[in-house]
């Protein structure tokens, strides 16, 4: 049972984005998804990253994975979000935010550019009502 939950949790973010990417229109080439990890050295977050890679390979999506080596590094995530909004090279974004309120401006920029996104692990305060391109939150009940 635990392995099944672990597998679902590690693949769920990308599964939720497939519908959003599919709805973003024809492109002719494989959609590119940006996964912004919370902590690339933590085993839990590494498992989510692995699930994203596996699911992307199955669906023939191109996935770029970035993220800090520690959860207190907000700037790496901020820069990745800014790049996603300004470069127009990603069909969708999966974010495992290191903070629940630190990225409101960057998520608003994604939304303005029409880039769908999923938030994983840590809820983000800004997504609930204001953002149209927010697709889903995937997390656990740690309480």
PDB file of C-alpha atoms in Angstrom:
ATOM      1  CA  UNK A   1       0.000   0.000   0.000  1.00  0.00           C
ATOM      2  CA  UNK A   2       2.752   2.448   0.900  1.00  0.00           C
ATOM      3  CA  UNK A   3       4.544   1.857  -2.420  1.00  0.00           C
ATOM      4  CA  UNK A   4       1.309   2.514  -4.319  1.00  0.00           C
ATOM      5  CA  UNK A   5       0.766   5.810  -2.505  1.00  0.00           C
ATOM      6  CA  UNK A   6       4.394   6.732  -3.115  1.00  0.00           C
ATOM      7  CA  UNK A   7       4.051   5.942  -6.841  1.00  0.00           C
ATOM      8  CA  UNK A   8       0.821   7.899  -7.131  1.00  0.00           C
ATOM      9  CA  UNK A   9       2.261  10.860  -5.251  1.00  0.00           C
ATOM     10  CA  UNK A  10       5.354  10.944  -7.423  1.00  0.00           C
ATOM     11  CA  UNK A  11       3.376  10.811 -10.682  1.00  0.00           C
ATOM     12  CA  UNK A  12       0.310  12.837  -9.756  1.00  0.00           C
ATOM     13  CA  UNK A  13       1.709  16.304 -10.537  1.00  0.00           C
ATOM     14  CA  UNK A  14       2.535  15.461 -14.109  1.00  0.00           C
ATOM     15  CA  UNK A  15      -0.671  13.502 -14.632  1.00  0.00           C
ATOM     16  CA  UNK A  16      -2.660  16.565 -13.654  1.00  0.00           C
ATOM     17  CA  UNK A  17      -0.692  18.707 -16.060  1.00  0.00           C
ATOM     18  CA  UNK A  18      -1.237  16.439 -19.061  1.00  0.00           C
ATOM     19  CA  UNK A  19      -4.801  17.665 -19.418  1.00  0.00           C
ATOM     20  CA  UNK A  20      -3.673  21.276 -19.161  1.00  0.00           C
ATOM     21  CA  UNK A  21      -0.942  20.798 -21.759  1.00  0.00           C
ATOM     22  CA  UNK A  22      -3.311  18.951 -24.066  1.00  0.00           C
ATOM     23  CA  UNK A  23      -5.724  21.863 -23.850  1.00  0.00           C
ATOM     24  CA  UNK A  24      -3.042  24.418 -24.664  1.00  0.00           C
ATOM     25  CA  UNK A  25      -3.444  23.745 -28.396  1.00  0.00           C
ATOM     26  CA  UNK A  26      -1.505  22.114 -31.182  1.00  0.00           C
ATOM     27  CA  UNK A  27       2.205  22.601 -31.315  1.00  0.00           C
ATOM     28  CA  UNK A  28       3.579  19.928 -33.587  1.00  0.00           C
ATOM     29  CA  UNK A  29       6.432  19.094 -31.235  1.00  0.00           C
ATOM     30  CA  UNK A  30       6.602  17.468 -27.831  1.00  0.00           C
ATOM     31  CA  UNK A  31       5.351  19.798 -25.101  1.00  0.00           C
ATOM     32  CA  UNK A  32       8.036  21.039 -22.717  1.00  0.00           C
ATOM     33  CA  UNK A  33       7.184  21.031 -19.009  1.00  0.00           C
ATOM     34  CA  UNK A  34       9.236  22.751 -16.312  1.00  0.00           C
ATOM     35  CA  UNK A  35       9.400  20.994 -12.936  1.00  0.00           C
ATOM     36  CA  UNK A  36      10.718  23.236 -10.160  1.00  0.00           C
ATOM     37  CA  UNK A  37      11.742  21.012  -7.258  1.00  0.00           C
ATOM     38  CA  UNK A  38      11.727  22.086  -3.638  1.00  0.00           C
ATOM     39  CA  UNK A  39      14.983  20.310  -2.789  1.00  0.00           C
ATOM     40  CA  UNK A  40      16.875  18.132  -5.246  1.00  0.00           C
ATOM     41  CA  UNK A  41      18.903  16.407  -2.513  1.00  0.00           C
ATOM     42  CA  UNK A  42      15.980  15.264  -0.333  1.00  0.00           C
ATOM     43  CA  UNK A  43      14.861  11.641  -0.987  1.00  0.00           C
ATOM     44  CA  UNK A  44      11.134  12.515  -0.895  1.00  0.00           C
ATOM     45  CA  UNK A  45      11.496  15.258  -3.487  1.00  0.00           C
ATOM     46  CA  UNK A  46      13.869  13.084  -5.522  1.00  0.00           C
ATOM     47  CA  UNK A  47      11.084  10.469  -5.693  1.00  0.00           C
ATOM     48  CA  UNK A  48       8.667  13.069  -7.045  1.00  0.00           C
ATOM     49  CA  UNK A  49      11.299  14.131  -9.582  1.00  0.00           C
ATOM     50  CA  UNK A  50      11.751  10.503 -10.646  1.00  0.00           C
ATOM     51  CA  UNK A  51       8.002  10.104 -11.120  1.00  0.00           C
ATOM     52  CA  UNK A  52       7.878  13.258 -13.222  1.00  0.00           C
ATOM     53  CA  UNK A  53      10.700  11.952 -15.433  1.00  0.00           C
ATOM     54  CA  UNK A  54       9.039   8.525 -15.853  1.00  0.00           C
ATOM     55  CA  UNK A  55       5.642   9.957 -16.686  1.00  0.00           C
ATOM     56  CA  UNK A  56       7.117  12.505 -19.094  1.00  0.00           C
ATOM     57  CA  UNK A  57       8.996   9.747 -20.923  1.00  0.00           C
ATOM     58  CA  UNK A  58       5.811   7.679 -21.225  1.00  0.00           C
ATOM     59  CA  UNK A  59       3.887  10.631 -22.652  1.00  0.00           C
ATOM     60  CA  UNK A  60       6.803  11.790 -24.831  1.00  0.00           C
ATOM     61  CA  UNK A  61       6.957  15.167 -23.092  1.00  0.00           C
ATOM     62  CA  UNK A  62      10.189  17.040 -22.703  1.00  0.00           C
ATOM     63  CA  UNK A  63      10.760  17.874 -19.051  1.00  0.00           C
ATOM     64  CA  UNK A  64      13.296  20.293 -17.641  1.00  0.00           C
ATOM     65  CA  UNK A  65      13.997  19.943 -13.927  1.00  0.00           C
ATOM     66  CA  UNK A  66      15.513  22.689 -11.825  1.00  0.00           C
ATOM     67  CA  UNK A  67      15.608  23.395  -8.137  1.00  0.00           C
ATOM     68  CA  UNK A  68      17.770  24.220  -5.175  1.00  0.00           C
ATOM     69  CA  UNK A  69      19.823  21.872  -3.032  1.00  0.00           C
ATOM     70  CA  UNK A  70      18.246  23.300   0.119  1.00  0.00           C
ATOM     71  CA  UNK A  71      14.727  24.372   1.018  1.00  0.00           C
ATOM     72  CA  UNK A  72      15.784  27.830   2.178  1.00  0.00           C
ATOM     73  CA  UNK A  73      16.929  28.796  -1.335  1.00  0.00           C
ATOM     74  CA  UNK A  74      13.950  30.749  -2.653  1.00  0.00           C
ATOM     75  CA  UNK A  75      15.913  32.602  -5.306  1.00  0.00           C
ATOM     76  CA  UNK A  76      16.549  29.532  -7.489  1.00  0.00           C
ATOM     77  CA  UNK A  77      12.824  28.880  -7.620  1.00  0.00           C
ATOM     78  CA  UNK A  78      12.018  32.552  -8.210  1.00  0.00           C
ATOM     79  CA  UNK A  79      14.415  32.778 -11.159  1.00  0.00           C
ATOM     80  CA  UNK A  80      13.001  29.575 -12.699  1.00  0.00           C
ATOM     81  CA  UNK A  81       9.450  30.936 -12.455  1.00  0.00           C
ATOM     82  CA  UNK A  82      10.504  34.241 -14.018  1.00  0.00           C
ATOM     83  CA  UNK A  83      12.214  32.389 -16.868  1.00  0.00           C
ATOM     84  CA  UNK A  84       9.121  30.253 -17.435  1.00  0.00           C
ATOM     85  CA  UNK A  85       6.872  33.310 -17.679  1.00  0.00           C
ATOM     86  CA  UNK A  86       9.182  35.334 -19.915  1.00  0.00           C
ATOM     87  CA  UNK A  87      10.670  32.718 -22.235  1.00  0.00           C
ATOM     88  CA  UNK A  88       7.426  31.156 -23.541  1.00  0.00           C
ATOM     89  CA  UNK A  89       9.278  27.854 -23.975  1.00  0.00           C
ATOM     90  CA  UNK A  90       7.186  25.818 -21.522  1.00  0.00           C
ATOM     91  CA  UNK A  91       3.703  24.448 -22.093  1.00  0.00           C
ATOM     92  CA  UNK A  92       3.210  24.045 -18.326  1.00  0.00           C
ATOM     93  CA  UNK A  93       4.959  24.304 -14.951  1.00  0.00           C
ATOM     94  CA  UNK A  94       4.974  22.053 -11.888  1.00  0.00           C
ATOM     95  CA  UNK A  95       6.095  23.914  -8.753  1.00  0.00           C
ATOM     96  CA  UNK A  96       7.078  22.467  -5.381  1.00  0.00           C
ATOM     97  CA  UNK A  97       7.343  25.839  -3.630  1.00  0.00           C
ATOM     98  CA  UNK A  98       9.716  26.422  -0.752  1.00  0.00           C
ATOM     99  CA  UNK A  99       7.349  28.998   0.713  1.00  0.00           C
ATOM    100  CA  UNK A 100       3.595  29.505   0.650  1.00  0.00           C
ATOM    101  CA  UNK A 101       3.643  33.260  -0.067  1.00  0.00           C
ATOM    102  CA  UNK A 102       7.035  34.027  -1.625  1.00  0.00           C
ATOM    103  CA  UNK A 103       6.071  33.527  -5.284  1.00  0.00           C
ATOM    104  CA  UNK A 104       2.783  35.409  -5.702  1.00  0.00           C
ATOM    105  CA  UNK A 105       4.177  37.820  -8.324  1.00  0.00           C
ATOM    106  CA  UNK A 106       5.840  35.048 -10.306  1.00  0.00           C
ATOM    107  CA  UNK A 107       2.688  32.893 -10.327  1.00  0.00           C
ATOM    108  CA  UNK A 108       0.669  35.923 -11.429  1.00  0.00           C
ATOM    109  CA  UNK A 109       3.135  36.386 -14.315  1.00  0.00           C
ATOM    110  CA  UNK A 110       2.679  32.723 -15.350  1.00  0.00           C
ATOM    111  CA  UNK A 111      -1.063  33.202 -15.194  1.00  0.00           C
ATOM    112  CA  UNK A 112      -0.907  36.384 -17.288  1.00  0.00           C
ATOM    113  CA  UNK A 113       1.105  34.541 -19.950  1.00  0.00           C
ATOM    114  CA  UNK A 114      -1.467  31.732 -20.017  1.00  0.00           C
ATOM    115  CA  UNK A 115       0.891  29.033 -18.737  1.00  0.00           C
ATOM    116  CA  UNK A 116      -0.922  26.333 -16.722  1.00  0.00           C
ATOM    117  CA  UNK A 117       0.668  25.192 -13.481  1.00  0.00           C
ATOM    118  CA  UNK A 118       0.299  22.679 -10.684  1.00  0.00           C
ATOM    119  CA  UNK A 119       1.470  23.289  -7.127  1.00  0.00           C
ATOM    120  CA  UNK A 120       2.883  20.313  -5.210  1.00  0.00           C
ATOM    121  CA  UNK A 121       3.511  19.666  -1.499  1.00  0.00           C
ATOM    122  CA  UNK A 122       3.171  23.215  -0.105  1.00  0.00           C
ATOM    123  CA  UNK A 123      -0.038  25.163  -0.765  1.00  0.00           C
ATOM    124  CA  UNK A 124       0.451  28.632  -2.215  1.00  0.00           C
ATOM    125  CA  UNK A 125      -1.768  31.349  -0.804  1.00  0.00           C
ATOM    126  CA  UNK A 126      -2.211  33.266  -4.075  1.00  0.00           C
ATOM    127  CA  UNK A 127      -3.632  30.532  -6.281  1.00  0.00           C
ATOM    128  CA  UNK A 128      -7.046  29.946  -4.791  1.00  0.00           C
ATOM    129  CA  UNK A 129      -9.182  32.544  -6.528  1.00  0.00           C
ATOM    130  CA  UNK A 130      -7.134  35.029  -8.484  1.00  0.00           C
ATOM    131  CA  UNK A 131      -5.277  32.792 -10.921  1.00  0.00           C
ATOM    132  CA  UNK A 132      -7.071  31.272 -13.908  1.00  0.00           C
ATOM    133  CA  UNK A 133      -4.250  28.957 -15.088  1.00  0.00           C
ATOM    134  CA  UNK A 134      -3.803  27.218 -11.716  1.00  0.00           C
ATOM    135  CA  UNK A 135      -4.733  23.572 -12.402  1.00  0.00           C
ATOM    136  CA  UNK A 136      -4.422  21.756  -9.081  1.00  0.00           C
ATOM    137  CA  UNK A 137      -2.725  21.316  -5.765  1.00  0.00           C
ATOM    138  CA  UNK A 138      -1.237  17.902  -4.946  1.00  0.00           C
ATOM    139  CA  UNK A 139      -0.183  17.383  -1.344  1.00  0.00           C
ATOM    140  CA  UNK A 140      -0.503  15.357   1.792  1.00  0.00           C
ATOM    141  CA  UNK A 141      -2.350  15.972   5.025  1.00  0.00           C
ATOM    142  CA  UNK A 142       0.520  16.232   7.475  1.00  0.00           C
ATOM    143  CA  UNK A 143      -1.645  17.236  10.413  1.00  0.00           C
TER     144      UNK A 143
END
